[in-house]
Rosetta silent file (secondary structure, phi, psi, omega in degrees, C-alpha in Angstrom):
SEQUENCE: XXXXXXXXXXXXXXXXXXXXXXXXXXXXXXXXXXXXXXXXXXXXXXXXXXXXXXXXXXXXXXXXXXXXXXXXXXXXXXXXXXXXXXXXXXXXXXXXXXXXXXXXXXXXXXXXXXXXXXXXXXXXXXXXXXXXXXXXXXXXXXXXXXXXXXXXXXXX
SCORE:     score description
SCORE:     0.000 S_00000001
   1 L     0.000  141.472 -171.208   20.025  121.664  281.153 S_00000001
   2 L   -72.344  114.681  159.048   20.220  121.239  277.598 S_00000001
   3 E   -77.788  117.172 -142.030   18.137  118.308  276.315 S_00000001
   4 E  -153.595  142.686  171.476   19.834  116.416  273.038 S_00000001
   5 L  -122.240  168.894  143.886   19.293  112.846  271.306 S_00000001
   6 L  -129.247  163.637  178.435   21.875  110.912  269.272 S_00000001
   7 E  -153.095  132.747 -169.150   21.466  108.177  267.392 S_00000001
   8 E  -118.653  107.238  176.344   23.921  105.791  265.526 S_00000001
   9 E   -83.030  122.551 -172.489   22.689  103.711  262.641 S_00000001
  10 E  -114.883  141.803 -178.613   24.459  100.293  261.769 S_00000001
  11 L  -166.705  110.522  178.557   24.260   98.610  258.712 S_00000001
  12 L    90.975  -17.530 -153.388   26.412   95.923  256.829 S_00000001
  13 L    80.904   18.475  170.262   29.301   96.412  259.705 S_00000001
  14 E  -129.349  157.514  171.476   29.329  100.113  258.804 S_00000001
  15 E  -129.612  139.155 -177.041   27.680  102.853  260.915 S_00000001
  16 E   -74.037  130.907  161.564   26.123  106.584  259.522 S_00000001
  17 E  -145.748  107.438  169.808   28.753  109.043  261.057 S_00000001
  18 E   -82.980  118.158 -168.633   28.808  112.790  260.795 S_00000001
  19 E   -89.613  119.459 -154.680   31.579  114.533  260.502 S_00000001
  20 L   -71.263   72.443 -158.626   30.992  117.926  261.872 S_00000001
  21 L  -134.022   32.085 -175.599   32.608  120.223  259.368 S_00000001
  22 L  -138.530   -6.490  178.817   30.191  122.845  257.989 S_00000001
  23 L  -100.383  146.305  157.646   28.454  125.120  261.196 S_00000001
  24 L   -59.013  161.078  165.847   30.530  128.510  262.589 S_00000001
  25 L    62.439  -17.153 -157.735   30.889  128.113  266.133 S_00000001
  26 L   -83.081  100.290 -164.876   30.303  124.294  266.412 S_00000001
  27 L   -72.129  -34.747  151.143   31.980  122.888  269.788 S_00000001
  28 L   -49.309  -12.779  166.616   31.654  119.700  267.655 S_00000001
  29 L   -44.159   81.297  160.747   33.906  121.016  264.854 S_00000001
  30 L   122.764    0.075 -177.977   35.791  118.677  262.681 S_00000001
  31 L   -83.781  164.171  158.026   34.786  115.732  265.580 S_00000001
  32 E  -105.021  142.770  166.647   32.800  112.669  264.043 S_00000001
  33 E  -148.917  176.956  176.954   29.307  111.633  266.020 S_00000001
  34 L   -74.001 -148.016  177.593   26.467  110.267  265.523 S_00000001
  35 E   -94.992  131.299  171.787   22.808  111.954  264.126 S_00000001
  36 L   178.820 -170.742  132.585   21.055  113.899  266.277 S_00000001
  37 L  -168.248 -102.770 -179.441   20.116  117.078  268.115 S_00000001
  38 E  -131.555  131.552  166.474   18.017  119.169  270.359 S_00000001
  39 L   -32.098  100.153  177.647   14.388  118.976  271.700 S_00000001
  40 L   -53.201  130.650  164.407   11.657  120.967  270.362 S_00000001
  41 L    -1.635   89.235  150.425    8.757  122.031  272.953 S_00000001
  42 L   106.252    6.420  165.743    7.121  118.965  274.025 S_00000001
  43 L   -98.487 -178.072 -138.093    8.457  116.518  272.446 S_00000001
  44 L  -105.469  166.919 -168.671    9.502  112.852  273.943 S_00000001
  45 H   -76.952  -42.702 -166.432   13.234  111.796  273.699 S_00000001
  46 H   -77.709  -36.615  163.080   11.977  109.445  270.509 S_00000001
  47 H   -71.905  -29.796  159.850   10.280  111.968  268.648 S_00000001
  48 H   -34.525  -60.262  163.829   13.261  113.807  268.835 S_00000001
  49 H   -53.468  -57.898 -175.190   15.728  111.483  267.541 S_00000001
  50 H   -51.806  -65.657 -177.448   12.935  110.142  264.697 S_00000001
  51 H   -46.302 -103.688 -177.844   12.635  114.272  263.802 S_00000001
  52 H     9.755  -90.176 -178.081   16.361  114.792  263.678 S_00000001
  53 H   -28.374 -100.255 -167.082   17.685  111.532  262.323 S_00000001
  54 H   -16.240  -58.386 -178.877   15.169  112.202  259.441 S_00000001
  55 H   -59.163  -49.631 -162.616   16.057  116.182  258.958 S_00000001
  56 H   -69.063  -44.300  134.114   19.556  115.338  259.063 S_00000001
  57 H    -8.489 -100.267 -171.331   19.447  112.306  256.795 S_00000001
  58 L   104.780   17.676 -174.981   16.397  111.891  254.637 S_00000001
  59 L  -116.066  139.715  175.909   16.165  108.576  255.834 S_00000001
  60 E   -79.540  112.602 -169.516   13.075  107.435  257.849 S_00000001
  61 E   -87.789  122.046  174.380   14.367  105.042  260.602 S_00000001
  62 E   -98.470  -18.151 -177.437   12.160  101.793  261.264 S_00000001
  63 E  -142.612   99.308  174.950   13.831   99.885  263.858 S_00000001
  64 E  -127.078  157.842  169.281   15.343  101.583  266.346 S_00000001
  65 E  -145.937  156.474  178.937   15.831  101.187  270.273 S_00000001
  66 E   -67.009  108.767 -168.488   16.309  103.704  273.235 S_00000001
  67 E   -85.682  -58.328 -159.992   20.281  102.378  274.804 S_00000001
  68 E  -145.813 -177.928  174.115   20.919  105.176  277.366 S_00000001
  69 E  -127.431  145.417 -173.091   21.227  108.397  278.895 S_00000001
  70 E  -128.347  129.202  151.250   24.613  110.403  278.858 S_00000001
  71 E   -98.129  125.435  163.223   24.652  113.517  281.126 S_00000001
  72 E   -97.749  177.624  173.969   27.817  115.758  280.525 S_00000001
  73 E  -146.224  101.096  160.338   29.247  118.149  282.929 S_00000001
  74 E  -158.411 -152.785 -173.747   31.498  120.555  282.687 S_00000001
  75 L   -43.997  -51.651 -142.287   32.837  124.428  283.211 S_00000001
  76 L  -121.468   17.577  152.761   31.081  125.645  280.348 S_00000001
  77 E  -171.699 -177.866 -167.181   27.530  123.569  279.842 S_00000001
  78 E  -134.433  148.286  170.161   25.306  120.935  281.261 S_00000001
  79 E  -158.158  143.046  139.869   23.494  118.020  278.714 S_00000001
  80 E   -88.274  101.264  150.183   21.151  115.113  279.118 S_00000001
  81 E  -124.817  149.961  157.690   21.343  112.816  275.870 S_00000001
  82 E     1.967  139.479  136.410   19.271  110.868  274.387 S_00000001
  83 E  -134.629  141.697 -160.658   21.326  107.744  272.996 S_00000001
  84 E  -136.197  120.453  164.386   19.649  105.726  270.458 S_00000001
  85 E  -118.266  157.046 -170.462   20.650  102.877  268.087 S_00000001
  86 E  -140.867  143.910  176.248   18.892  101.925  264.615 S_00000001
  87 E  -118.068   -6.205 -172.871   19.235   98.589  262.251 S_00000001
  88 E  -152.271  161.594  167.833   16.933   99.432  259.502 S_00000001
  89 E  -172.371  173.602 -178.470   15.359  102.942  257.922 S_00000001
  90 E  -108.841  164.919  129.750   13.577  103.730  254.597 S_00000001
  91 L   106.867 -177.993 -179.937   14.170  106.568  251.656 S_00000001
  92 L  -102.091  159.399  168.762   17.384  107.894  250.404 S_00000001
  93 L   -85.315  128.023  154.653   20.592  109.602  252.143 S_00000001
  94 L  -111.453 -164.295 -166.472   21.294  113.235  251.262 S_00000001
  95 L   -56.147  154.072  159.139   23.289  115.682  251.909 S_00000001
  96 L  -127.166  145.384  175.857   23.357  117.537  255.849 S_00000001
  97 L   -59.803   -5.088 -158.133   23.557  121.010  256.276 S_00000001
  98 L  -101.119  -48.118 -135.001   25.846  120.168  259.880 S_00000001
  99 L   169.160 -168.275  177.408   28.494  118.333  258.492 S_00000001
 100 E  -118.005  139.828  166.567   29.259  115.128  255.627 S_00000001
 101 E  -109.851  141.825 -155.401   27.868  111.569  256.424 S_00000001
 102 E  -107.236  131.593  123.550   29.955  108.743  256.073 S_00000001
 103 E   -39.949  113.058  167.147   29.520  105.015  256.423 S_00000001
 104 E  -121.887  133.001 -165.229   32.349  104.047  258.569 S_00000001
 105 E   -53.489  126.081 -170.364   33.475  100.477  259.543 S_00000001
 106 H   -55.057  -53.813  176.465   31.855   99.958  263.067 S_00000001
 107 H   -59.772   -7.464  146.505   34.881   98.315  264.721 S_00000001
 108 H  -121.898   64.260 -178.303   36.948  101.356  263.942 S_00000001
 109 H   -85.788  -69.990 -149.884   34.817  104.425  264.906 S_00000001
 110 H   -63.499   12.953  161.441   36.704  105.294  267.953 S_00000001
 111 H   -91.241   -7.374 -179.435   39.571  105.523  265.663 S_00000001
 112 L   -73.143  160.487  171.190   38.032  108.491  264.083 S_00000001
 113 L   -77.140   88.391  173.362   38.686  112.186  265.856 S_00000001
 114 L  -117.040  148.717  167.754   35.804  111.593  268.589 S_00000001
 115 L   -48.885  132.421  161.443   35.196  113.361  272.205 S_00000001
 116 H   -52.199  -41.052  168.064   36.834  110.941  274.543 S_00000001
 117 H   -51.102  -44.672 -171.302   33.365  110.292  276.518 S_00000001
 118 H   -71.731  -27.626  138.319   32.121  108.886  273.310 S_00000001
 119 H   -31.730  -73.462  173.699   34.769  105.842  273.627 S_00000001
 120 H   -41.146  -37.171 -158.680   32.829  105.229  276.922 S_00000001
 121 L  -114.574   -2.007  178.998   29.336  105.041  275.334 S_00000001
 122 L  -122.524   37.923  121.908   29.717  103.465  272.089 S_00000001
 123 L   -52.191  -64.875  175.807   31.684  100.618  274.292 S_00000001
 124 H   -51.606  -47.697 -166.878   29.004  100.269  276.480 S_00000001
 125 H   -66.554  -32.842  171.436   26.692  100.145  273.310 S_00000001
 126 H   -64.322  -50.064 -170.799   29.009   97.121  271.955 S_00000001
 127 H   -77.564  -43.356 -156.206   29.062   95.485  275.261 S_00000001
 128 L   -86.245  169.655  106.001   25.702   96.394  276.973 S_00000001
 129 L  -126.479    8.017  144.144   22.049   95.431  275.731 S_00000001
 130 L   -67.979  142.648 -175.004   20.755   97.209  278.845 S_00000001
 131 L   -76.780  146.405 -156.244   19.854  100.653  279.452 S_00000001
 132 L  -137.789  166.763 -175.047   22.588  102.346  280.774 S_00000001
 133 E  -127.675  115.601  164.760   22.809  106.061  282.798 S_00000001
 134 E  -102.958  112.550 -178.300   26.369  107.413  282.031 S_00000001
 135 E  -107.233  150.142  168.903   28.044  110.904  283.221 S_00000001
 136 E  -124.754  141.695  167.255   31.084  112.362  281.779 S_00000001
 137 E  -127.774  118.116  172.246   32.514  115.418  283.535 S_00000001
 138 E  -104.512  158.131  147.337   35.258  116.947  280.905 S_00000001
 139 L   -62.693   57.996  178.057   38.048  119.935  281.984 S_00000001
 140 L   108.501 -151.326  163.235   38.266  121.558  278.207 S_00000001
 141 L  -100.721   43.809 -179.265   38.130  118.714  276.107 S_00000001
 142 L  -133.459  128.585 -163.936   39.559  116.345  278.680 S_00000001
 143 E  -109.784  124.455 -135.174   37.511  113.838  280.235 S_00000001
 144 E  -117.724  -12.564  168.048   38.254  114.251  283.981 S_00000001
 145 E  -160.843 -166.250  178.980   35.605  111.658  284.948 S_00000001
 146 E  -174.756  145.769 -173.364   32.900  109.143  284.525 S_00000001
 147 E  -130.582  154.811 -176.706   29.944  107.326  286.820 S_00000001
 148 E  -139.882   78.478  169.742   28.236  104.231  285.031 S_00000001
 149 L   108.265   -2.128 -151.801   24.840  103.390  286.664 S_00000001
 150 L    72.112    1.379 -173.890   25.565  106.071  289.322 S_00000001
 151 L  -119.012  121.817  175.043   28.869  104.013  290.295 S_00000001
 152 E   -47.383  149.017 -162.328   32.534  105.729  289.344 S_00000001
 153 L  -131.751  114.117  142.779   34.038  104.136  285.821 S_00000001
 154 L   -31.053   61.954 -164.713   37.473  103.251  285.389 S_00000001
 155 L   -77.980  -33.196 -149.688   37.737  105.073  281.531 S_00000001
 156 L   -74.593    0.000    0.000   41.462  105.213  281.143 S_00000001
């Protein structure tokens, strides 16, 4: 199973959001999410996300905390991720080679072109301050289920 962090940084009422528009191939293409990506040998869910965030960025994140775990499921992969939120970082934002990063007003991310599952989890992230275990099983790009905690989730 593919191991992955994300991590969504808020600041001011706006949250860093990358909009996926520059990799070939990218089943993320032209969606917005947060910063993140995939686990190096031996590293820890946190150095992940700090390594990421940072490559993707340039910004050094100081206050961050571990929310949840999202496992997808579906025909064509398997994921565990990471999910991580941050309130403060150091250095300046550049450019990312994955995509352009935006501030966007927190209260309307899910108005943005995001994976339906991600509506579930950055709810839960508003709503929550407990760690939370989430599964999404999508069809395609159609999200065909959802367990919260190990208990089936009412998404529609």
């Amino acid at each position: 199973m593919l191991e992955t962090t994300l991590c969504y940084y808020e600041r001011d009422g706006k949250t860093l959001m990358l909009h996926r528009v520059k990799k070939k191939n990218d089943v993320n293409h032209d969606k917005w999410i947060g910063v993140g990506g995939k686990f190096e040998p031996g590293e820890s869910p946190e150095a992940c996300m700090l390594r990421e965030f940072s490559e993707e960025t340039g910004l050094r994140l100081t206050r961050w905390a571990y929310r949840g775990i999202v496992t997808f499921i579906s025909e064509d992969w398997r994921e565990r991720m990471h999910l991580f939120t941050a309130t403060a970082a150091e250095g300046a934002l550049r450019e990312c080679d994955e995509g352009t990063l935006e501030w966007i007003e927190t209260d309307k991310l899910t108005q943005l072109p995001i994976w339906e599952g991600d509506k579930v989890f950055l709810q839960l992230l508003r709503e929550r301050e407990t760690f939370f275990s989430l599964k999404l099983v999508y069809e395609g790009e159609r999200l065909a289920g959802a367990e919260l905690d190990g208990k089936a989730l009412d998404f529609s």
